[in-house]
Amino acid sequence: MASDNAVLTQREIDALLSADVSKLDADSIVAMPPPPRKDRGERRVKPYDFRHPEKLSKEQLRGLQIIQQGVASAMAANFSARLRAPVESRLSALERGIYEEYVSQLGTQSIVIIIDMSPLQGYAVTAFGLDVAFGIIDRLLGGKGKQPPRTLNRDLTDIEIALIRHIGMDVARSLIEPWARIVELTPDVSELALGPQVMHAIPPSEFVITAWYEIRLAEQTGGISLCFPLTILEQILPKLTGQSLFDNRPSRKAKEEQRVREEQILPMNVLVRTILGSARVSATDLARLEPGDIIVLDREVDEPLRVMVGNCERFAGVPGTRGRRLALQVTGIVDDDGWVRPFEDDANG
């Protein structure tokens, strides 16, 4: 085969000139395409969708997916505890898009709840159909959790709105523990509406990440969605990596201590009182009491006073004054047998 730079001989040139080209059919002449240009510096053109931009990397999306899978487990636990029935929840999809497209998928027969993502600046949106809402309401009111046989074209009652708000709070609380490895959330339900009437919560063209969950209750299946705008995600993007998620993962012991502290100790109000003594006085003598009369109690002067925590004797102390106020100095613990054990004995033991 001749090379690309081969030169025609004189005989080949004469043969080409003497050829009768008039007999050739014009349709049979095929133009040879020009050889492709080999530009070694040519850059590949990557298509870019301006309506669905790539705002998050694959690693950040994977981190967000791990968190949302934890939200699904927490949601099932919260619903099961409220309904006293087994509830299954799983993450079915994690989609990217814009808020306008998300709202268009909800339909008019949906409950839309705005969640304040404090301390993050911004709001998230959760939505679920009336079939899910009325199935949970039926269970809360003593039923079996069945969905209504037909669509209810009426306004929600005050009781139904209150119960649906509790459902929204369960969804909001499901975010606390899975998101704890990134930020300590204190979410709260800000607004509730029937149908996509809360477009003002997030701009229509805002980029969002939507998590879709499948809920199973009493052989009924429904869907719940959680929509997070980019304004919230931008505040936590540096922490949405695999290493950061594992580094910031709270330990089981710390979470258990926090649960005990927040749910049991802090909200409790306990009455603490000291009993000086007791005495039996007849109603006749009680009616005749006058200033200056003395009632003899059943305790000695040097006997320590008992401190009641609730209705149980727990401590012992000595009365006195502090400034112009009465005071009690706690000196020991009352054991289960009713004996006073001084603090010095506890320290030595």
XYZ file of N, CA and C in Angstrom, residues 42-250:
627
model
N -7.959 18.836 22.108
C -9.418 18.988 22.162
C -9.961 18.464 23.489
N -10.885 19.223 24.138
C -11.486 18.863 25.427
C -12.864 18.260 25.201
N -13.195 17.240 26.019
C -14.507 16.611 25.915
C -15.561 17.544 26.484
N -16.701 17.613 25.807
C -17.811 18.456 26.245
C -18.757 17.603 27.081
N -18.967 18.012 28.328
C -19.842 17.283 29.234
C -21.181 18.006 29.326
N -22.286 17.299 29.065
C -23.598 17.966 29.153
C -23.887 18.421 30.585
N -24.544 19.563 30.717
C -24.861 20.149 32.030
C -26.321 20.573 32.032
N -27.069 20.078 33.003
C -28.485 20.402 33.143
C -28.624 21.516 34.175
N -29.012 22.690 33.710
C -29.113 23.832 34.614
C -30.286 23.697 35.580
N -31.296 22.903 35.249
C -32.421 22.695 36.160
C -32.106 21.641 37.219
N -31.133 20.787 36.962
C -30.733 19.761 37.927
C -29.210 19.785 38.055
N -28.660 20.826 38.604
C -27.202 20.935 38.694
C -26.624 19.950 39.710
N -25.349 19.633 39.513
C -24.643 18.742 40.426
C -24.081 19.569 41.573
N -24.859 19.701 42.626
C -24.450 20.505 43.765
C -23.682 19.701 44.807
N -23.915 18.397 44.852
C -23.300 17.539 45.855
C -22.462 16.467 45.170
N -21.349 16.154 45.775
C -20.509 15.086 45.246
C -21.112 13.726 45.584
N -20.566 12.682 44.956
C -21.066 11.334 45.221
C -20.832 10.944 46.679
N -19.716 11.363 47.245
C -19.427 11.035 48.637
C -20.400 11.741 49.579
N -20.737 12.983 49.264
C -21.700 13.710 50.098
C -23.095 13.114 49.977
N -23.475 12.701 48.779
C -24.767 12.043 48.611
C -24.807 10.718 49.368
N -23.696 10.007 49.376
C -23.649 8.747 50.111
C -23.784 9.003 51.613
N -23.126 10.049 52.113
C -23.266 10.390 53.525
C -24.683 10.776 53.887
N -25.321 11.546 53.007
C -26.712 11.932 53.251
C -27.632 10.719 53.199
N -27.334 9.760 52.339
C -28.141 8.542 52.266
C -28.018 7.729 53.549
N -26.814 7.671 54.127
C -26.625 6.950 55.393
C -27.465 7.593 56.494
N -27.490 8.923 56.527
C -28.275 9.622 57.549
C -29.754 9.344 57.362
N -30.229 9.395 56.121
C -31.646 9.204 55.873
C -32.090 7.765 56.133
N -31.203 6.810 55.990
C -31.542 5.444 56.379
C -31.734 5.352 57.888
N -30.924 6.109 58.637
C -31.144 6.178 60.080
C -32.449 6.858 60.428
N -32.842 7.868 59.640
C -34.128 8.540 59.859
C -35.274 7.554 59.660
N -35.157 6.667 58.680
C -36.208 5.673 58.442
C -36.372 4.760 59.653
N -35.264 4.323 60.237
C -35.345 3.456 61.425
C -35.940 4.204 62.609
N -35.518 5.462 62.804
C -36.055 6.247 63.913
C -37.535 6.538 63.712
N -37.953 6.754 62.481
C -39.355 7.018 62.197
C -40.213 5.802 62.524
N -39.742 4.616 62.175
C -40.480 3.397 62.494
C -40.595 3.206 64.003
N -39.513 3.507 64.740
C -39.546 3.353 66.196
C -40.514 4.354 66.826
N -40.503 5.611 66.375
C -41.394 6.624 66.938
C -42.853 6.312 66.646
N -43.153 5.893 65.428
C -44.530 5.550 65.086
C -44.994 4.315 65.865
N -44.125 3.338 66.010
C -44.501 2.129 66.745
C -44.807 2.455 68.200
N -43.999 3.352 68.803
C -44.235 3.715 70.195
C -45.537 4.490 70.355
N -45.851 5.360 69.419
C -47.088 6.151 69.535
C -48.326 5.290 69.257
N -48.254 4.425 68.265
C -49.427 3.648 67.867
C -49.547 2.332 68.629
N -48.491 1.960 69.367
C -48.450 0.685 70.066
C -48.760 -0.473 69.101
N -48.125 -0.383 67.948
C -48.292 -1.411 66.914
C -47.032 -1.405 66.064
N -46.681 -2.564 65.486
C -45.470 -2.604 64.652
C -45.628 -1.765 63.386
N -44.646 -0.930 63.117
C -44.612 -0.083 61.928
C -43.261 -0.272 61.255
N -43.263 -0.493 59.955
C -42.033 -0.655 59.186
C -41.822 0.590 58.331
N -40.570 0.998 58.216
C -40.224 2.159 57.411
C -38.878 1.896 56.742
N -38.788 2.243 55.470
C -37.521 2.083 54.757
C -37.359 3.214 53.755
N -36.097 3.563 53.489
C -35.782 4.597 52.505
C -35.875 3.974 51.112
N -36.801 4.478 50.295
C -36.995 3.908 48.961
C -36.230 4.657 47.876
N -35.981 5.956 48.058
C -35.281 6.727 47.026
C -34.749 8.018 47.633
N -33.662 8.510 47.028
C -33.079 9.806 47.380
C -32.849 10.548 46.077
N -33.654 11.580 45.842
C -33.676 12.244 44.546
C -33.181 13.673 44.651
N -32.617 14.155 43.516
C -32.216 15.551 43.384
C -33.159 16.249 42.426
N -33.400 17.516 42.644
C -34.292 18.271 41.779
C -34.480 19.682 42.295
N -35.566 20.291 41.906
C -35.921 21.625 42.377
C -37.248 21.528 43.126
N -37.479 22.504 43.972
C -38.640 22.443 44.861
C -39.953 22.469 44.077
N -39.992 23.172 42.968
C -41.219 23.247 42.167
C -41.623 21.864 41.664
N -40.647 21.067 41.235
C -40.954 19.714 40.771
C -41.424 18.833 41.928
N -40.827 19.028 43.102
C -41.243 18.242 44.269
C -42.696 18.529 44.625
N -43.094 19.795 44.624
C -44.463 20.159 44.979
C -45.451 19.606 43.962
N -45.051 19.576 42.690
C -45.954 19.074 41.661
C -46.240 17.574 41.829
N -45.382 16.851 42.529
C -45.598 15.422 42.738
C -46.510 15.127 43.929
N -46.786 16.123 44.761
C -47.551 15.868 45.982
C -49.031 15.702 45.724
N -49.594 16.525 44.883
C -51.033 16.463 44.664
C -51.790 17.251 45.719
N -53.084 17.387 45.506
C -53.904 18.192 46.409
C -54.306 17.441 47.666
N -54.330 16.100 47.630
C -54.732 15.306 48.785
C -53.498 14.874 49.591
N -52.736 15.851 50.017
C -51.531 15.584 50.792
C -51.458 16.538 51.972
N -50.880 16.060 53.051
C -50.598 16.886 54.222
C -49.159 17.371 54.104
N -48.966 18.669 54.106
C -47.639 19.273 53.995
C -47.315 19.955 55.318
N -46.159 19.617 55.891
C -45.745 20.144 57.191
C -44.377 20.782 57.040
N -44.249 22.007 57.535
C -42.985 22.730 57.520
C -42.269 22.476 58.846
N -41.003 22.061 58.780
C -40.207 21.748 59.961
C -39.086 22.766 60.084
N -39.032 23.429 61.224
C -37.937 24.353 61.517
C -36.714 23.539 61.918
N -35.617 23.679 61.158
C -34.415 22.874 61.372
C -33.429 23.569 62.304
N -33.913 24.211 63.330
C -33.043 24.911 64.274
C -32.036 23.930 64.887
N -30.774 24.340 65.058
C -30.181 25.675 64.891
C -29.754 26.001 63.472
N -29.966 25.123 62.501
C -29.672 25.461 61.111
C -30.652 26.521 60.625
N -30.195 27.365 59.726
C -31.032 28.416 59.186
C -31.810 27.879 57.993
N -33.102 27.668 58.169
C -33.919 27.197 57.067
C -34.975 26.210 57.526
N -35.773 25.768 56.558
C -36.885 24.871 56.830
C -36.795 23.649 55.924
N -37.250 22.535 56.454
C -37.449 21.322 55.665
C -38.947 21.087 55.517
N -39.315 20.265 54.555
C -40.727 19.994 54.273
C -40.934 18.485 54.303
N -41.947 18.060 55.037
C -42.366 16.667 55.006
C -43.808 16.604 54.531
N -44.117 15.583 53.782
C -45.460 15.452 53.210
C -45.845 13.981 53.171
N -47.138 13.731 53.356
C -47.676 12.378 53.250
C -49.142 12.498 52.857
N -49.660 11.441 52.269
C -51.023 11.451 51.777
C -52.050 11.340 52.886
N -53.289 11.674 52.548
C -54.373 11.536 53.516
C -54.609 10.086 53.896
N -54.235 9.143 53.008
C -54.400 7.735 53.360
C -53.521 7.370 54.541
N -52.278 7.866 54.550
C -51.393 7.608 55.681
C -51.903 8.318 56.924
N -52.317 9.582 56.763
C -52.773 10.368 57.919
C -53.989 9.720 58.580
N -54.987 9.341 57.790
C -56.207 8.778 58.376
C -55.989 7.352 58.868
N -55.030 6.622 58.284
C -54.704 5.316 58.820
C -54.117 5.410 60.220
N -53.210 6.392 60.428
C -52.629 6.600 61.758
C -53.670 7.146 62.727
N -54.512 8.079 62.263
C -55.551 8.631 63.129
C -56.525 7.542 63.563
N -56.877 6.650 62.638
C -57.784 5.556 62.993
C -57.178 4.672 64.076
N -55.884 4.448 63.993
C -55.221 3.638 65.018
C -55.164 4.388 66.348
N -54.887 5.682 66.318
C -54.813 6.464 67.549
C -56.163 6.546 68.262
N -57.246 6.505 67.506
C -58.581 6.611 68.092
C -59.197 5.249 68.403
N -58.390 4.194 68.384
C -58.875 2.892 68.811
C -59.193 1.926 67.699
N -59.001 2.326 66.446
C -59.282 1.433 65.337
C -58.108 0.527 65.017
N -58.180 -0.111 63.849
C -57.135 -1.038 63.428
C -56.117 -0.396 62.504
N -56.262 0.896 62.252
C -55.316 1.588 61.396
C -55.596 1.451 59.921
N -56.858 1.224 59.557
C -57.211 1.060 58.152
C -57.417 2.421 57.498
N -57.102 2.466 56.209
C -57.301 3.672 55.442
C -58.780 3.831 55.107
N -59.246 5.077 54.885
C -60.651 5.276 54.528
C -60.961 4.650 53.173
N -62.163 4.099 53.003
C -62.487 3.445 51.727
C -62.570 4.410 50.561
N -62.761 5.687 50.824
C -62.843 6.670 49.737
C -62.173 7.961 50.181
N -61.863 8.788 49.233
C -61.229 10.065 49.525
C -62.213 10.992 50.230
N -61.780 11.587 51.312
C -62.649 12.472 52.088
C -62.503 13.903 51.581
N -63.544 14.394 50.938
C -63.539 15.761 50.423
C -64.174 16.694 51.447
N -63.454 16.945 52.508
C -63.932 17.832 53.564
C -62.740 18.436 54.286
N -63.019 19.457 55.061
C -61.961 20.057 55.863
C -61.649 19.175 57.064
N -60.420 19.255 57.517
C -60.020 18.491 58.686
C -60.589 19.118 59.949
N -60.982 18.281 60.892
C -61.489 18.774 62.163
C -60.324 19.199 63.055
N -60.640 19.912 64.126
C -59.594 20.361 65.053
C -58.879 19.181 65.688
N -59.620 18.117 66.015
C -58.992 16.933 66.605
C -58.050 16.274 65.601
N -58.480 16.163 64.347
C -57.625 15.554 63.328
C -56.377 16.387 63.089
N -56.510 17.704 63.085
C -55.343 18.571 62.902
C -54.358 18.399 64.052
N -54.873 18.294 65.281
C -53.997 18.098 66.440
C -53.267 16.768 66.354
N -53.964 15.708 65.930
C -53.323 14.402 65.810
C -52.296 14.392 64.678
N -52.610 15.060 63.572
C -51.654 15.125 62.465
C -50.418 15.920 62.867
N -50.588 16.943 63.688
C -49.427 17.701 64.180
C -48.517 16.788 65.005
N -49.119 15.862 65.777
C -48.307 14.901 66.527
C -47.537 13.990 65.565
N -48.155 13.623 64.459
C -47.448 12.819 63.463
C -46.255 13.603 62.916
N -46.480 14.881 62.619
C -45.379 15.716 62.146
C -44.263 15.833 63.167
N -44.616 15.909 64.451
C -43.592 15.979 65.497
C -42.802 14.679 65.568
N -43.474 13.537 65.340
C -42.751 12.270 65.318
C -41.738 12.239 64.175
N -42.130 12.770 63.011
C -41.197 12.831 61.884
C -40.036 13.763 62.212
N -40.345 14.916 62.837
C -39.288 15.868 63.191
C -38.324 15.262 64.210
N -38.857 14.565 65.212
C -37.987 13.954 66.218
C -37.146 12.827 65.628
N -37.595 12.242 64.523
C -36.816 11.180 63.888
C -35.516 11.707 63.286
N -35.401 13.019 63.125
C -34.182 13.600 62.565
C -33.092 13.783 63.611
N -33.446 13.804 64.888
C -32.500 14.228 65.928
C -31.322 13.271 66.025
N -31.584 11.992 66.251
C -30.484 11.045 66.482
C -29.655 10.786 65.233
N -30.244 10.542 64.031
C -29.390 10.323 62.857
C -28.554 11.541 62.475
N -29.093 12.751 62.691
C -28.348 13.959 62.345
C -27.390 14.373 63.455
N -27.393 13.674 64.610
C -26.558 14.084 65.740
C -25.079 13.983 65.413
N -24.692 13.105 64.488
C -23.282 12.981 64.125
C -22.816 14.170 63.300
N -23.734 15.044 62.872
C -23.382 16.239 62.104
C -23.713 17.504 62.870
N -24.925 17.587 63.423
C -25.372 18.783 64.129
C -26.431 18.372 65.137
N -26.470 19.060 66.261
C -27.470 18.809 67.292
C -28.749 19.571 66.936
N -29.695 18.888 66.333
C -30.928 19.527 65.882
C -31.952 19.605 67.005
N -32.749 20.660 66.977
C -33.948 20.785 67.818
C -35.111 21.142 66.896
N -35.536 20.201 66.047
C -36.570 20.511 65.053
C -37.926 20.711 65.699
N -38.767 21.477 65.031
C -40.105 21.751 65.536
C -41.032 21.981 64.345
N -42.301 21.606 64.519
C -43.304 21.814 63.473
C -43.679 23.286 63.443
N -43.479 23.921 62.294
C -43.746 25.346 62.159
C -45.108 25.632 61.536
N -45.506 24.822 60.568
C -46.758 25.099 59.843
C -47.306 23.795 59.285
N -48.621 23.719 59.161
C -49.303 22.533 58.646
C -50.385 22.986 57.683
N -50.495 22.315 56.549
C -51.498 22.688 55.555
C -51.920 21.459 54.776
N -53.108 21.512 54.206
C -53.627 20.455 53.344
C -53.357 20.840 51.902
N -52.536 20.062 51.193
C -52.178 20.368 49.834
C -50.954 21.265 49.789
N -50.334 21.396 48.626
C -49.110 22.207 48.489
C -49.409 23.703 48.532
N -49.860 24.197 49.672
C -50.204 25.606 49.821
C -49.118 26.390 50.537
N -47.942 25.796 50.733
C -46.884 26.443 51.498
C -45.649 26.638 50.612
N -45.868 27.110 49.395
C -44.766 27.347 48.476
C -43.802 28.393 49.003
N -44.240 29.260 49.901
C -43.369 30.322 50.392
C -42.279 29.806 51.305
N -42.378 28.566 51.771
C -41.363 28.044 52.683
C -40.010 27.932 51.994
N -39.991 27.499 50.733
C -38.771 27.326 49.958
C -39.013 27.948 48.586
N -38.060 28.694 48.021
C -38.253 29.251 46.674
C -38.508 28.147 45.651
N -39.377 28.377 44.670
C -39.723 27.321 43.701
C -38.523 26.784 42.932
N -37.546 27.629 42.633
C -36.392 27.195 41.837
C -35.231 26.718 42.687
N -35.441 26.539 43.997
C -34.362 26.119 44.893
C -34.021 24.649 44.661
N -32.721 24.342 44.629
C -32.261 22.961 44.512
C -32.550 22.229 45.818
N -33.115 21.021 45.743
C -33.506 20.263 46.931
C -33.075 18.811 46.781
N -32.913 18.171 47.928
C -32.722 16.715 48.014
C -33.959 16.153 48.699
N -34.617 15.192 48.066
C -35.851 14.620 48.591
C -35.640 13.155 48.924
N -35.989 12.808 50.162
C -35.932 11.412 50.615
C -37.354 10.868 50.649
N -37.580 9.749 49.965
C -38.894 9.112 49.911
C -38.858 7.850 50.764
N -39.834 7.725 51.658
C -39.904 6.585 52.572
C -41.182 5.798 52.315
N -41.082 4.500 52.504
C -42.244 3.611 52.415
C -42.623 3.165 53.822
N -43.880 3.388 54.215
C -44.382 3.075 55.544
C -45.387 1.946 55.441
N -45.239 0.939 56.315
C -46.188 -0.181 56.374
C -46.814 -0.220 57.756
N -48.136 -0.144 57.799
C -48.883 -0.159 59.056
C -50.146 -0.974 58.859
N -50.319 -1.999 59.676
C -51.529 -2.813 59.659
C -51.878 -3.265 58.235
N -50.878 -3.831 57.539
C -51.038 -4.346 56.177
C -51.404 -3.240 55.194
N -51.192 -1.985 55.565
C -51.407 -0.856 54.676
C -50.052 -0.238 54.346
N -49.903 0.235 53.130
C -48.650 0.823 52.674
C -48.894 2.250 52.227
N -48.009 3.148 52.651
C -48.099 4.548 52.260
C -46.711 5.137 52.124
N -46.678 6.403 51.762
C -45.405 7.072 51.539
C -45.294 8.363 52.332
N -44.083 8.651 52.777
C -43.751 9.905 53.455
C -42.489 10.440 52.800
N -42.453 11.737 52.556
C -41.287 12.354 51.931
C -40.727 13.440 52.832
N -39.411 13.635 52.730
C -38.708 14.703 53.436
C -37.883 15.458 52.414
N -38.078 16.770 52.344
C -37.423 17.604 51.342
C -36.503 18.591 52.046
N -35.211 18.589 51.660
C -34.219 19.469 52.273
C -33.674 20.413 51.206
N -33.788 21.735 51.394
C -33.260 22.677 50.404
C -31.748 22.799 50.503
N -31.147 23.348 49.456
C -29.701 23.516 49.414
C -29.212 24.475 50.488
N -30.036 25.450 50.866
C -29.622 26.416 51.890
C -29.317 25.735 53.217
N -29.983 24.618 53.511
C -29.692 23.846 54.726
C -28.490 22.942 54.504
N -28.438 22.288 53.345
C -27.359 21.343 53.092
C -26.009 22.029 53.002
N -25.963 23.265 52.508
C -24.694 23.974 52.398
C -24.048 24.194 53.764
N -24.848 24.246 54.822
C -24.312 24.480 56.160
C -23.641 23.243 56.741
N -23.857 22.072 56.144
C -23.301 20.830 56.688
C -22.512 20.051 55.638
N -22.293 20.617 54.449
C -21.608 19.878 53.385
C -20.220 19.385 53.792
N -19.402 20.176 54.510
C -18.071 19.648 54.878
C -18.130 18.402 55.750
N -19.248 18.176 56.452
C -19.358 17.027 57.348
C -20.047 15.841 56.685
N -20.510 16.003 55.444
C -21.222 14.917 54.765
C -20.256 14.006 54.024
N -19.239 13.547 54.705
C -18.304 12.587 54.134
C -18.267 11.370 55.036
N -17.823 10.258 54.465
C -17.828 9.020 55.233
C -16.990 9.100 56.489
N -15.771 9.673 56.385
C -14.896 9.735 57.546
C -15.481 10.628 58.621
N -16.056 11.770 58.212
C -16.640 12.687 59.191
C -17.833 12.055 59.883
N -18.624 11.279 59.155
C -19.787 10.645 59.769
C -19.374 9.660 60.850
N -18.302 8.901 60.591
C -17.869 7.933 61.597
C -17.124 8.601 62.744
N -16.400 9.684 62.456
C -15.692 10.391 63.524
C -16.652 11.063 64.482
N -17.761 11.594 63.944
C -18.719 12.330 64.767
C -19.865 11.461 65.268
N -19.775 10.159 65.070
C -20.864 9.276 65.491
C -20.908 9.195 67.015
N -22.021 9.562 67.649
C -22.080 9.519 69.111
C -22.070 8.085 69.609
